[in-house]
Amino acid sequence: MHSLDLEVLQRASQWLAQGQRVHLFTLIRTWGSAPRLPGAILVVREDGHLLGSVSGGCIEDDLADKAKHGQLPGTPAIIEYGVSRDEAQRFGIPCGGQLQIFVEPLQQPQQLAPMIDALLTRKLLRRSIRLSNGDIRLGEALPGSQPVLEGDWFHSVFGPQWRLLIIGANQLGATLASMAQALDFDVLICDPREEMRAEWHVEGATWLAGMPDDVVLELAPDAHTAIVAVTHDPKLDDMALLEALKCEAFYVGALGSRRNQEKRQERLRLFELTETEISRLRGPVGLPIGSRTPAEIAVAILAELIQLRAQQRDAASASAQCTARFEHACGQASETLLQGRACNI
């Protein structure tokens, strides 16, 4: 399964190539409770067909109705929902929440090409649009950057999808692969055993041929990657872990009891791994919810991944904001210094 954002943008590109009129909506900010995070996107076709989401559903219905009646703006604009309590209740926004949404009319598929390319190549892209005339600027984005309005400009961010590499095509691996896709993980599976490959039937997961250590090396996991070894065979799981613990993956875990994890750590110490690298290993995998069956264990693992993914996203966002404030302060200081020099001339 591709990233939900990628699916949305590719479908919009297809509509535009067919001569359809399309509007792209991006969630900028929320106040109070809101079901989607800033950066969520939605595309609506002129006949009301839509893909994506910026709310729980009622706002999407309203935007689709506006599209069918030609009531959407013809130039980039900002729209808000839930300004009043009555409107919040009418559109099903919980706890009197408020949504601020950027709307952009699209004319040609080429407008979406840079965002689609960024998602496919796992690069961070900052796309800036000027509200007054629709000018577009493209540049690199900082990790953790969020959509923001800055004067007459709206800056949006597109980047790598979260992905999950599963070592082991057993029942747990299959259940985990199916569930993870619903959570917008790009799922990759590795198992060198031919009999496991022959019985694999989970759609949407990408099969990576080869031995686990070679697969991890070739994948070059980044900070948007999680790796979970579930074969319960030390010969396979340990091979993957030897390389996974040295990479940038935000999560590296292996199935097994606490006693098995202690034995695994002792085996890993026989190789060229530092104590810091070994300490990154999570196990037993998943949050402690009393799971026993493959489905319950998969839920526990994904719950832990969601928790860590949110923590990493929040930390990256805070870091990006600090960097932006520092750069802004440096810019102001430079401007002040230049003005002072001009006065002394």
XYZ file of C-alpha atoms in Angstrom:
345
model
C 0.000 0.000 0.000
C 1.264 3.472 -0.874
C 1.105 6.443 1.453
C -2.401 7.842 1.745
C -1.057 11.237 0.633
C 0.521 9.624 -2.417
C -2.745 7.911 -3.326
C -4.628 11.203 -2.971
C -2.179 13.170 -5.127
C -1.884 10.509 -7.809
C -5.662 10.281 -8.129
C -5.912 14.062 -8.413
C -3.236 13.995 -11.111
C -5.282 11.426 -13.046
C -8.414 13.584 -12.781
C -6.545 16.630 -14.047
C -5.102 14.650 -16.974
C -8.690 13.743 -17.894
C -9.632 17.421 -18.039
C -11.481 17.509 -14.684
C -11.373 20.527 -12.392
C -9.906 19.693 -8.981
C -9.371 21.515 -5.682
C -6.653 20.562 -3.184
C -7.374 21.180 0.513
C -4.686 21.165 3.221
C -5.430 21.336 6.942
C -3.400 24.241 8.348
C -4.364 24.529 12.007
C -6.854 23.170 14.499
C -8.194 24.573 17.758
C -9.834 22.349 20.343
C -10.409 18.713 19.429
C -9.988 17.722 15.787
C -9.829 14.261 14.166
C -6.947 15.050 11.741
C -3.490 16.538 12.189
C -2.231 19.650 10.372
C -0.935 18.679 6.943
C -3.799 16.296 6.175
C -4.923 16.668 2.562
C -8.106 16.204 0.555
C -8.851 16.505 -3.166
C -12.347 17.197 -4.481
C -13.399 16.875 -8.117
C -15.903 19.244 -9.710
C -18.627 16.574 -9.608
C -18.133 15.979 -5.882
C -15.897 12.904 -6.079
C -13.261 13.127 -3.354
C -10.309 11.331 -1.822
C -8.487 12.053 1.429
C -9.699 13.767 4.574
C -9.337 16.951 6.615
C -11.983 16.117 9.232
C -14.270 13.345 10.394
C -16.458 13.475 7.296
C -19.048 16.247 7.551
C -16.713 18.969 6.266
C -15.753 16.748 3.338
C -19.457 16.409 2.486
C -19.879 20.179 2.582
C -16.868 20.757 0.339
C -18.110 18.147 -2.134
C -21.513 19.867 -2.218
C -19.839 23.229 -2.844
C -17.803 21.689 -5.684
C -20.936 20.361 -7.399
C -22.545 23.807 -7.190
C -19.452 25.708 -8.362
C -19.052 27.460 -4.990
C -15.379 26.731 -4.349
C -12.893 29.625 -4.781
C -11.141 30.083 -8.107
C -7.931 31.346 -6.490
C -5.909 30.155 -3.443
C -7.832 30.976 -0.269
C -8.227 30.221 3.435
C -11.498 28.807 4.761
C -12.510 28.058 8.341
C -15.051 25.736 9.923
C -16.360 25.618 13.445
C -16.012 29.330 14.177
C -19.267 29.294 16.140
C -20.638 26.624 18.480
C -23.635 26.075 16.186
C -21.384 25.541 13.170
C -19.096 23.222 15.138
C -22.090 21.090 16.090
C -23.499 21.169 12.541
C -20.265 19.873 11.066
C -19.614 17.392 13.850
C -16.442 19.041 15.143
C -16.047 17.763 18.723
C -15.734 20.031 21.762
C -16.309 23.210 19.766
C -13.156 22.693 17.696
C -12.132 24.902 14.797
C -10.372 24.054 11.539
C -8.406 26.339 9.236
C -7.985 24.955 5.714
C -6.009 26.109 2.696
C -7.798 25.587 -0.614
C -5.997 25.593 -3.963
C -7.642 25.195 -7.381
C -5.559 22.948 -9.635
C -5.293 23.252 -13.402
C -2.721 20.689 -14.559
C -1.016 17.486 -13.335
C 2.396 19.190 -13.354
C 1.383 21.143 -10.246
C 1.355 17.910 -8.253
C 4.455 16.298 -9.769
C 6.998 17.667 -7.219
C 4.922 16.451 -4.249
C 4.435 13.006 -5.778
C 8.163 12.780 -6.514
C 9.047 13.776 -2.938
C 6.861 10.989 -1.560
C 8.248 8.400 -3.976
C 11.903 9.325 -3.370
C 11.498 9.795 0.416
C 12.669 13.429 0.370
C 11.366 16.372 2.390
C 9.810 19.088 0.236
C 8.583 22.535 1.256
C 5.972 23.877 -1.170
C 5.070 27.530 -0.773
C 2.091 29.233 -2.442
C 1.424 32.961 -2.548
C -2.230 33.689 -1.876
C -2.351 36.934 -3.826
C -1.262 35.512 -7.192
C -0.796 31.712 -6.854
C 2.991 31.772 -7.331
C 4.656 28.527 -6.230
C 8.136 28.076 -4.750
C 9.784 24.748 -3.952
C 12.584 24.069 -1.486
C 13.924 21.707 1.162
C 11.994 21.321 4.419
C 13.367 20.731 7.899
C 12.433 17.424 9.569
C 9.318 18.008 11.658
C 8.192 21.086 9.725
C 4.477 21.788 9.840
C 2.117 23.671 7.478
C 2.134 27.371 8.299
C 0.752 30.674 7.081
C 3.426 33.340 6.853
C 2.105 36.666 5.634
C 0.880 36.204 2.075
C 2.475 32.742 1.808
C 1.231 29.289 2.764
C 3.976 26.706 3.311
C 3.101 22.993 3.141
C 5.399 20.002 3.667
C 5.585 16.629 1.929
C 8.004 13.882 2.826
C 8.820 10.241 3.569
C 6.108 7.776 4.468
C 6.538 5.754 7.642
C 7.561 2.219 6.772
C 7.783 -1.089 8.598
C 10.202 -3.893 7.743
C 9.015 -7.242 9.096
C 11.506 -10.097 9.347
C 9.410 -13.243 9.235
C 6.513 -14.312 7.009
C 4.756 -16.402 9.658
C 1.219 -15.899 10.975
C 2.234 -13.014 13.217
C 4.127 -11.379 10.348
C 1.081 -11.669 8.086
C -1.279 -10.244 10.701
C 1.124 -7.409 11.496
C 1.539 -6.623 7.785
C -2.211 -6.383 7.227
C -2.871 -4.163 10.252
C 0.119 -1.870 9.674
C -1.066 -0.906 6.207
C -4.292 0.465 7.660
C -2.106 2.756 9.803
C -0.369 4.174 6.706
C 2.835 2.176 7.079
C 4.570 1.109 3.885
C 5.063 -2.568 4.773
C 8.104 -4.557 3.652
C 8.570 -8.248 4.360
C 11.727 -10.383 4.364
C 12.026 -14.123 4.912
C 14.652 -16.226 3.078
C 12.736 -19.474 3.630
C 11.203 -20.603 0.323
C 8.344 -22.458 2.001
C 7.273 -19.240 3.786
C 7.462 -17.256 0.544
C 5.272 -19.826 -1.220
C 2.484 -19.439 1.353
C 2.603 -15.631 1.679
C -0.684 -14.054 0.614
C -0.892 -10.585 2.189
C -1.671 -8.003 -0.483
C 0.004 -4.601 -0.405
C 3.197 -5.680 1.378
C 6.426 -5.566 -0.658
C 8.480 -8.755 -0.572
C 12.234 -8.183 -0.299
C 14.278 -11.163 -1.444
C 17.569 -12.005 0.236
C 19.033 -12.683 3.647
C 17.834 -10.372 6.450
C 21.183 -8.637 7.037
C 21.641 -7.929 3.324
C 18.070 -6.630 3.047
C 18.568 -4.207 5.951
C 21.818 -2.928 4.474
C 20.273 -2.413 1.040
C 17.208 -0.715 2.502
C 19.355 1.824 4.405
C 16.649 2.484 7.045
C 16.066 6.107 7.991
C 14.348 7.736 10.974
C 10.937 6.980 9.418
C 11.580 3.221 9.470
C 10.702 0.552 12.034
C 12.157 -2.969 11.987
C 10.566 -5.910 13.788
C 11.956 -9.462 13.785
C 9.287 -12.086 14.434
C 10.641 -15.384 13.041
C 11.539 -16.597 16.559
C 14.584 -18.168 14.870
C 17.823 -16.630 16.233
C 19.666 -17.478 13.015
C 17.348 -15.152 11.064
C 16.307 -12.566 13.634
C 19.862 -11.938 14.856
C 21.117 -11.451 11.294
C 18.678 -8.599 10.793
C 19.348 -7.093 14.220
C 23.119 -6.969 13.692
C 22.584 -4.384 10.955
C 19.331 -2.829 12.179
C 20.783 -1.726 15.513
C 23.454 0.290 13.684
C 21.031 2.184 11.426
C 18.758 5.206 11.987
C 15.491 3.261 12.352
C 13.282 4.784 15.052
C 12.290 1.314 16.290
C 14.132 -2.019 16.327
C 12.430 -4.902 18.109
C 12.396 -8.688 18.272
C 9.818 -11.201 19.408
C 10.659 -13.223 22.502
C 10.373 -13.411 26.274
C 12.528 -11.359 28.616
C 14.760 -14.382 29.159
C 15.147 -14.831 25.391
C 15.962 -11.144 25.016
C 18.718 -11.441 27.608
C 20.195 -14.381 25.694
C 19.916 -12.435 22.435
C 21.775 -9.481 23.927
C 24.556 -11.798 25.064
C 24.845 -13.175 21.516
C 24.945 -9.670 20.058
C 27.835 -8.749 22.354
C 29.946 -11.335 20.517
C 29.842 -9.107 17.447
C 31.056 -5.553 16.879
C 28.098 -3.811 18.491
C 28.437 -1.187 21.199
C 26.405 -1.278 24.388
C 24.559 1.806 23.153
C 23.544 -0.003 19.977
C 22.480 -3.119 21.867
C 20.416 -1.005 24.275
C 18.304 0.181 21.318
C 16.801 -3.302 20.995
C 13.205 -3.412 22.197
C 11.829 -6.615 23.556
C 9.567 -8.184 24.363
C 8.050 -6.188 21.485
C 4.854 -4.218 21.943
C 3.120 -2.511 24.802
C 2.341 -4.791 27.788
C -1.400 -5.335 27.213
C -1.487 -9.046 28.062
C -1.424 -10.106 24.406
C -1.245 -13.797 23.548
C -2.638 -14.459 20.060
C -0.945 -13.272 16.836
C -3.604 -10.585 16.378
C -3.213 -9.353 19.969
C 0.585 -9.285 19.675
C 0.288 -7.352 16.401
C -1.973 -4.801 18.122
C 0.558 -4.432 20.964
C 3.438 -3.909 18.519
C 1.541 -1.351 16.464
C 0.405 0.478 19.594
C 4.053 0.896 20.594
C 4.977 2.033 17.081
C 2.187 4.616 17.102
C 3.348 5.891 20.487
C 6.980 6.242 19.405
C 6.035 7.664 16.005
C 4.015 10.399 17.711
C 6.864 11.165 20.126
C 9.366 11.404 17.283
C 7.011 13.585 15.234
C 6.473 15.944 18.176
C 10.203 16.127 18.930
C 11.042 16.833 15.283
C 8.350 19.496 15.119
C 9.688 21.220 18.242
C 13.230 21.098 16.832
C 12.077 22.568 13.511
C 10.255 25.401 15.305
C 13.355 26.210 17.374
C 15.498 26.240 14.227
C 13.006 28.478 12.431
C 12.904 30.907 15.377
C 16.721 30.959 15.524
C 17.004 31.655 11.787
C 14.372 34.372 12.065
C 16.242 35.969 14.988
C 19.531 35.791 13.064
C 17.853 37.432 10.102
C 16.516 40.256 12.249
C 19.909 40.731 13.892
C 21.622 40.896 10.496
C 19.094 43.430 9.268
C 19.596 45.555 12.378
C 23.374 45.372 11.953
C 23.134 46.442 8.322
C 20.855 49.344 9.247
C 23.322 50.409 11.932
C 26.205 50.346 9.466
C 24.164 52.364 6.993
C 23.558 55.020 9.648
C 27.303 55.260 10.350
C 28.229 55.834 6.755
